[in-house]
Amino acid sequence: MEDGDAGTTKETGPANSGDSSSAASAGNGPDSLTGSHVEWCKQLIAATLSSQISRPGPPDTLNRENKKLPVLAFRTPLRMIQNQVPLLPGETVQLTVKDMVYICPFIGLISGTLTITDYKLYFTSGEKESPFVLDINLGVISRLEAISFPDQEEMTKGLELVCKDMRSPRFAFKFEETQPSVVDVLNKYVFPLSHNLPLFAFQYKETFPADGWKVYDAAAEYRRQGLPNESWTISRVNSIYELCDTYPSTLVIPTNITEEDLKRVASFRARHRVPVLSWIHPESQATIVRCSQPLVGPSDRRCKEDERLLQVIMDANAQSHKLTIFDARQSSVAISNKAKDGGFESESFYANAELIFLEIPNIHVIRESQRKLKDMLYPTIDEAHWHSAIDQTHWLEYIRLLLAGAAKVAHKVESGKSSVVVHCSDGWDRTAQLTSLSMLMLDGYYRTLTGFQVLVEKEWISFGHKFCARVGHGDKDHADSERSPLFVQFVDCVWQMTRQFPSAFEFNELFLITVLDYLYSCLFGTFLCNSEQERVAQEVQTKTASLWSYINSQSEDFTNPFYENYQNHVLYPLASSRHLELWTGYHARWNPHMRSQVPVHQTLKELLILRAELQRKVEELRREVSARSPSFSSEHAASPSGTPLHSLV
Amino acid sequence: MRSEQRLYERSEKGAAGKKGLMKERMLSQSSITARSREMFGLRCLPGECVLQRALMVRKKLTAREGRGWMSGTLFCTHFRVAFVPQDGPKPDDNTDPVLLGDHDVALASIEKVVVVGPNRTKLVSPNSSLKFTPEELLLYCRDMRVICFLFDRLTPDAQVLEITYTIAKTYQPLKPGSVLSFQNAALGSVEMKQFLSNRRRDARMNWFDSASDWEQELERCGATGWRVSSVNDRFEMSTSLSRFIVVPQKVLDTELKKSFAHFNEGRIPRWCWRHPRGSDLLRMSIFQNNIYHEKDDIRNLEMVLFGCQNSLCVVVELGDELPSPSDIQLAHSRLRTLCLGDVSTSVSVPDDKWLSTLESTHWLDHVRLCLRKASEVACLLRSGHLTVALQEPEDRDMSCVVSSLVQVMSDPHCRSQHGFQSLVQKEWVMAGHRFYSRINYHRDNDKEEAPVFLLFLDCVWQLWFQFPSRFQLTGDFLLALHDSIHLPLFSTFLGNCQRERCKRSQNLGQSYTPVNGWRDALQPDSSSDPSDPPLPPVWDWALQYSADRRACFTQPVPPTPPPQPLLNGNLNMKLDAHRPADSAPGSVFLLSRGSFTCPGNLPPWRSSASGVYKKSHRRAPSTENVPGLERLLKAWKLTATCGPQGPADAYEPLLPLLLVPCMGLWRECYLRGALHAQAFSHPVTSNHLHPVERLAQEVQQLQDKLAQLSPGADLDPPTVTTEPRHADANLNQNTNNATFLFSASKPRSVGKAAPPPSSNRHVSRAPPPTATPAPRPGGKDLGGSNKHTFLFGHSSVTEGRADPRYHPPPNAKLPKSDRP
């Protein structure tokens, strides 16, 4: 392991499938990305845990976490330092401590060297043969906890790293005196914002062939939807974030609403988040409109402009004379919000509007649910009461509520042909979940690899889901009640849909896991900050790289080989607990017993290549057949590949 | 007409209680029968008799059928409830009869008939009378399907009531003999008998009913040192064993005969399978009659137990750790209740209790225990050169499960359709699993009832689900087999052992003729009436399923065929690093609860009480082997948890993940009838072919076409699923692809050869829409609007749906829809 080169490290691999790919890539030389990609994928799927098993057998290349880093994918020269810590461009080592002990929950104590950089924590065991490697990016750490082992003689002090992604690795110090420096350095780089340091994303110097910042262009996306049209216009009213500081600069609003009216509506809506268009049905012109709760207050205030705006939104769709307002909250909560100057639309003031509560609990309940989930999954899985324990976390129950709510929204738009307004309290949490999920159901474009990126950029990032606050990037206040895994919950819902419709999505599970991993890592600028305004102020787009650059530079790794273009199909997932599953591939991935003998991702990737190959062969054979018998070609026009995938509908 | 009349008499004999009514109805319907063939396109089996029909009925389609509703005519015959779609394809008179059409259900599969009226639901029993006209008819089946028919306003009320009563009165096999009358209804006609007698047995699988079949298996496994013994030819040694058994070559039949008395039911250790590394798998019942008089006696027992290995034998105790048949029965009935729900009682598990309730059935626990035990055994065998003997008190239930699971895990052949069928034939049918009692077709033996075979199918499904690319058979095949169990028509399941299946021929004083073996099979307790219908084996799938459905039983791109096992049985002489160091010859260990022991009375003839053994020359087992074996299992546990270690050779066992979270629920089977899930649909699972498979098929078809076109070509194009064998360059290429697709092990080198995915190639990204115009569904499924809503899954969103194909699920609790 003296080298950092991908090709040569792999040759230390044993005779198992782990190296079948590496052997191939080694043979292929440094020109091919494929080998290292497969390697990389397997590692990501298996995540850090591949290294957590001591193997009686020969060393395994998978023990190396380094290829997880995008660095290798782009053959940027690696900067290696003497203890072989692979570094990203822009990354610097802050501290190296020998004689650390990693307390692995699965195989026991492992001693080795801990290196802390400004991006990651890298632990490697001293063994030459099959080094054990643990590589955790600092962004994922939520809190540092000093622990002690009173009954141990040699080691008494330790450190637990409580992570945001369902694990809590623990270390012990062989020499107590090293503890303060480790804790100091970690504190500084795990919580840079609390120490007036920049996030690592601003120091990361990788360049990618694809530019992810170009993926989402609001105007282009609205143009794709057929906007502007006679009823809807693309407005620059918020171009300097004057109307609403958490909204994007580009908004789609009804044509015949004046700026003045809009400002009055803004003062009536929480956080000035006025009703604006998210999506328009290409045929019925029914729209999904999002906003925040109206500031009705205990005295049942009214706002004529707001009432008129909703009326105009309804009128913009000629197909229906009703408007459905989906309030994501539990009705009791919505009512109690009136006391806090919030509230909901009264059906008697909003003519032809129908108000439906979706009864989805708030961010605190979701956070608590995830905490219970972690208790049950890490470090050990509660096998005896696995199913009832899942029931008790209610995680799937909340997933079900979200999917059911989104399906209701989608159904109203698709079949009811009526426009809908979706809001919760502030319109940036449950609203984003619901609008993005229902758009995913309604519009096949969002089910493509780039379409999904557009969806996340649009409904989550640009519309001010407070990623920074919800994730707590670089902030040490782990008990901050603003934190909540709302985006994780959304991605879990997407995963549930991919399970129910395995061929309707262009991206694969690895893509979803990757997005979630980099949600925490602070390596890319994509999920930084709370709003578009903040991102502009911090020049995120010029100073950091986009996660989509990374993804789109190697998109074949994230592509689902089963994908069929169901552009014109609406997907309604079954929102019954009988058809939902816990996403163990993400939530329970740290447990080595959860990993399969045959890596799924490898199979998928091979399928993808096979599919392309077969496609080519079909075309070739067709040509040949038609060349030999001209009469046959016409007869064979409706060959199996031309038939619909399924005879439904 | 004549045959119908005859049939009627037979059924009268069988179900005398229904006599009067039946007669009346049948006579009144006989004219309809004749007409129905012409007018409504129900293709009757020879001698099948239509009892009642209802027009303008709509059938709710399952996900697999494409969901929605289909209009047509509903029939009730003596044998089945049939549904003929209005605009279905015209029946082809020239094809062989298929017992059940794609939309039919056999009467014997029905468990419960429920009708839904304007505002209530009612369970219909044979004697109940309805005070309302049903709007929907629900048939709950034993195989966990729920079939739903909706009566249109245009359906005459009288027909609705009549057909409901008719189904309710005819479906239940209430009395002994009703199974026979059911069989007669299906297979009893002269034409049908003749047709069945001309059926050829599938030669692609091994039936294990002749000595040569067993020899063939020995050869396939490369098992030397064993021979096929016909010592039990007349079932005199053991009534429940098969006629031929495989025993060590060095034991003579005369010596062997003395061993039978020492085992429960005479089920002596018999060879089942050899691992390519040279280990043998044996199974036996518990020891009994522990009085050993002669040294020879013991010498023979030792030889039988050790088989061809001299050194090491591990006895795997199956009794304690695995679920008992009654556990399995209890778990399965709970699972049924949970999954099916129950309209008539409106009991349904709430969503937030679903997983807890599933847990409390313990079904998945049982599945896991079986897989765990089988994994242990598979790992033991992998270490090479030992004998593993599965021991169960009766050797007729869990040892069938474990021995066959071990082979599914370790032997790629058993993961193909025909290999799997042979396996079931070997380890279940011939080994004497009491199918007849365990399935309890007559509902007269509830104590014995236990769906052990269904538990096994679930275990296989788990393996398939975790390693789909290592199987040539598919989930559809497992489902078809699952459903066939509930049809009392197959000789495979209508007997407890080979002796019962050949009873008739023995009674007639003839020797059993393997050629027509299955035709002689007969259920045990019936009289040997020569006019009883001949019962086909379940493996004659063409009787049950149309060619289209059968095509889904196997993958179009089969996994790589494994390398031929070497004749010396030692595929790999390199022994595992963890193989116990040179063990003393003749050691016997007991594997129980995950650890090895060597109790003094194992085998009992070695115990101190039996003085004879002391005089023999064998050394007492040395205990230092125990740690070695422990290491072996430990190594397995580590391997099982180790990451992507795709089996390097094809015989590396597939070790499933065994944590509770890794046990899946066989939704396609258990939840297809769940009321909430009736609208359940996967666009892809509903059609089994995914894009790659379809392309593979097309390549095959085009190649076939090409072969036909080219001069001097073989005029018999191979079928889609057969492995191409000609040395055509293209075909080879195709095989290569299959290789690298389905075995994750060596493939890289092969895979490299195929498509060169250069670094900057964007093509290997899933064919972008523009690049592949072909496989898109491309709006040709419906004219008019090109925006389809075909996946309606959310049961609570029911109101106001414009799509004419959609109707709310038949759940009375749901809000009423504005039905047209």
JSON list of C-alpha atoms in Angstrom, two decimals, chain B residues 247-323:
[
{"chain": "B", "resi": 247, "resn": "VAL", "atom": "CA", "xyz": [-25.46, -46.50, -0.98]},
{"chain": "B", "resi": 248, "resn": "PRO", "atom": "CA", "xyz": [-21.69, -46.99, -0.74]},
{"chain": "B", "resi": 249, "resn": "GLN", "atom": "CA", "xyz": [-20.32, -49.30, -3.34]},
{"chain": "B", "resi": 250, "resn": "LYS", "atom": "CA", "xyz": [-18.55, -51.44, -0.82]},
{"chain": "B", "resi": 251, "resn": "VAL", "atom": "CA", "xyz": [-21.71, -52.41, 1.02]},
{"chain": "B", "resi": 252, "resn": "LEU", "atom": "CA", "xyz": [-23.51, -55.36, -0.47]},
{"chain": "B", "resi": 253, "resn": "ASP", "atom": "CA", "xyz": [-27.26, -55.56, -0.54]},
{"chain": "B", "resi": 254, "resn": "THR", "atom": "CA", "xyz": [-27.24, -58.51, 1.81]},
{"chain": "B", "resi": 255, "resn": "GLU", "atom": "CA", "xyz": [-25.21, -56.54, 4.30]},
{"chain": "B", "resi": 256, "resn": "LEU", "atom": "CA", "xyz": [-27.34, -53.50, 3.76]},
{"chain": "B", "resi": 257, "resn": "LYS", "atom": "CA", "xyz": [-30.53, -55.32, 4.65]},
{"chain": "B", "resi": 258, "resn": "LYS", "atom": "CA", "xyz": [-29.43, -55.68, 8.23]},
{"chain": "B", "resi": 259, "resn": "SER", "atom": "CA", "xyz": [-29.07, -51.95, 8.65]},
{"chain": "B", "resi": 260, "resn": "PHE", "atom": "CA", "xyz": [-32.65, -50.99, 8.02]},
{"chain": "B", "resi": 261, "resn": "ALA", "atom": "CA", "xyz": [-33.82, -52.12, 11.42]},
{"chain": "B", "resi": 262, "resn": "HIS", "atom": "CA", "xyz": [-31.58, -49.62, 13.14]},
{"chain": "B", "resi": 263, "resn": "PHE", "atom": "CA", "xyz": [-33.28, -46.58, 11.68]},
{"chain": "B", "resi": 264, "resn": "ASN", "atom": "CA", "xyz": [-36.72, -45.17, 12.22]},
{"chain": "B", "resi": 265, "resn": "GLU", "atom": "CA", "xyz": [-39.00, -46.35, 9.40]},
{"chain": "B", "resi": 266, "resn": "GLY", "atom": "CA", "xyz": [-36.00, -48.05, 7.90]},
{"chain": "B", "resi": 267, "resn": "ARG", "atom": "CA", "xyz": [-34.74, -44.77, 6.51]},
{"chain": "B", "resi": 268, "resn": "ILE", "atom": "CA", "xyz": [-31.05, -45.58, 6.48]},
{"chain": "B", "resi": 269, "resn": "PRO", "atom": "CA", "xyz": [-28.41, -43.03, 5.49]},
{"chain": "B", "resi": 270, "resn": "ARG", "atom": "CA", "xyz": [-28.71, -42.47, 1.77]},
{"chain": "B", "resi": 271, "resn": "TRP", "atom": "CA", "xyz": [-26.68, -40.39, -0.61]},
{"chain": "B", "resi": 272, "resn": "CYS", "atom": "CA", "xyz": [-28.29, -37.20, -1.92]},
{"chain": "B", "resi": 273, "resn": "TRP", "atom": "CA", "xyz": [-25.64, -35.10, -3.53]},
{"chain": "B", "resi": 274, "resn": "ARG", "atom": "CA", "xyz": [-21.92, -34.62, -3.86]},
{"chain": "B", "resi": 275, "resn": "HIS", "atom": "CA", "xyz": [-20.24, -31.29, -3.66]},
{"chain": "B", "resi": 276, "resn": "PRO", "atom": "CA", "xyz": [-17.67, -30.88, -6.43]},
{"chain": "B", "resi": 277, "resn": "ARG", "atom": "CA", "xyz": [-15.00, -30.71, -3.78]},
{"chain": "B", "resi": 278, "resn": "GLY", "atom": "CA", "xyz": [-15.82, -34.24, -2.83]},
{"chain": "B", "resi": 279, "resn": "SER", "atom": "CA", "xyz": [-18.10, -33.97, 0.17]},
{"chain": "B", "resi": 280, "resn": "ASP", "atom": "CA", "xyz": [-21.22, -36.05, 0.24]},
{"chain": "B", "resi": 281, "resn": "LEU", "atom": "CA", "xyz": [-24.61, -35.07, 1.53]},
{"chain": "B", "resi": 282, "resn": "LEU", "atom": "CA", "xyz": [-26.63, -37.85, 3.13]},
{"chain": "B", "resi": 283, "resn": "ARG", "atom": "CA", "xyz": [-29.92, -37.96, 4.93]},
{"chain": "B", "resi": 284, "resn": "MET", "atom": "CA", "xyz": [-31.35, -40.41, 7.42]},
{"chain": "B", "resi": 285, "resn": "SER", "atom": "CA", "xyz": [-33.88, -40.78, 10.20]},
{"chain": "B", "resi": 286, "resn": "ILE", "atom": "CA", "xyz": [-33.00, -41.20, 13.86]},
{"chain": "B", "resi": 287, "resn": "PHE", "atom": "CA", "xyz": [-31.36, -44.34, 15.18]},
{"chain": "B", "resi": 288, "resn": "GLN", "atom": "CA", "xyz": [-33.51, -46.95, 16.78]},
{"chain": "B", "resi": 289, "resn": "ASN", "atom": "CA", "xyz": [-33.20, -50.48, 18.01]},
{"chain": "B", "resi": 290, "resn": "ASN", "atom": "CA", "xyz": [-29.84, -49.83, 19.54]},
{"chain": "B", "resi": 291, "resn": "ILE", "atom": "CA", "xyz": [-28.91, -53.42, 20.03]},
{"chain": "B", "resi": 292, "resn": "TYR", "atom": "CA", "xyz": [-25.96, -54.41, 17.95]},
{"chain": "B", "resi": 293, "resn": "HIS", "atom": "CA", "xyz": [-25.08, -58.06, 18.01]},
{"chain": "B", "resi": 294, "resn": "GLU", "atom": "CA", "xyz": [-22.40, -58.54, 15.53]},
{"chain": "B", "resi": 295, "resn": "LYS", "atom": "CA", "xyz": [-19.28, -56.80, 14.56]},
{"chain": "B", "resi": 296, "resn": "ASP", "atom": "CA", "xyz": [-20.32, -57.07, 10.93]},
{"chain": "B", "resi": 297, "resn": "ASP", "atom": "CA", "xyz": [-23.49, -55.30, 11.71]},
{"chain": "B", "resi": 298, "resn": "ILE", "atom": "CA", "xyz": [-21.56, -52.37, 13.05]},
{"chain": "B", "resi": 299, "resn": "ARG", "atom": "CA", "xyz": [-19.04, -52.45, 10.28]},
{"chain": "B", "resi": 300, "resn": "ASN", "atom": "CA", "xyz": [-21.87, -52.09, 7.80]},
{"chain": "B", "resi": 301, "resn": "LEU", "atom": "CA", "xyz": [-23.48, -49.30, 9.73]},
{"chain": "B", "resi": 302, "resn": "GLU", "atom": "CA", "xyz": [-20.20, -47.45, 9.85]},
{"chain": "B", "resi": 303, "resn": "MET", "atom": "CA", "xyz": [-19.73, -47.91, 6.15]},
{"chain": "B", "resi": 304, "resn": "VAL", "atom": "CA", "xyz": [-23.23, -46.76, 5.35]},
{"chain": "B", "resi": 305, "resn": "LEU", "atom": "CA", "xyz": [-22.82, -43.70, 7.51]},
{"chain": "B", "resi": 306, "resn": "PHE", "atom": "CA", "xyz": [-19.39, -42.72, 6.32]},
{"chain": "B", "resi": 307, "resn": "GLY", "atom": "CA", "xyz": [-20.15, -43.36, 2.73]},
{"chain": "B", "resi": 308, "resn": "CYS", "atom": "CA", "xyz": [-17.04, -42.89, 0.70]},
{"chain": "B", "resi": 309, "resn": "GLN", "atom": "CA", "xyz": [-15.23, -40.68, 3.12]},
{"chain": "B", "resi": 310, "resn": "ASN", "atom": "CA", "xyz": [-13.14, -42.48, 5.65]},
{"chain": "B", "resi": 311, "resn": "SER", "atom": "CA", "xyz": [-12.31, -39.72, 7.94]},
{"chain": "B", "resi": 312, "resn": "LEU", "atom": "CA", "xyz": [-15.04, -37.41, 8.95]},
{"chain": "B", "resi": 313, "resn": "CYS", "atom": "CA", "xyz": [-18.77, -37.49, 9.28]},
{"chain": "B", "resi": 314, "resn": "VAL", "atom": "CA", "xyz": [-20.86, -34.66, 10.63]},
{"chain": "B", "resi": 315, "resn": "VAL", "atom": "CA", "xyz": [-24.37, -35.48, 11.71]},
{"chain": "B", "resi": 316, "resn": "VAL", "atom": "CA", "xyz": [-26.58, -32.42, 11.44]},
{"chain": "B", "resi": 317, "resn": "GLU", "atom": "CA", "xyz": [-29.46, -32.57, 13.81]},
{"chain": "B", "resi": 318, "resn": "LEU", "atom": "CA", "xyz": [-32.55, -30.98, 12.27]},
{"chain": "B", "resi": 319, "resn": "GLY", "atom": "CA", "xyz": [-35.16, -31.75, 14.85]},
{"chain": "B", "resi": 320, "resn": "ASP", "atom": "CA", "xyz": [-34.69, -29.10, 17.51]},
{"chain": "B", "resi": 321, "resn": "GLU", "atom": "CA", "xyz": [-33.63, -26.01, 15.74]},
{"chain": "B", "resi": 322, "resn": "LEU", "atom": "CA", "xyz": [-36.06, -25.92, 12.90]},
{"chain": "B", "resi": 323, "resn": "PRO", "atom": "CA", "xyz": [-39.77, -25.22, 13.08]}
]
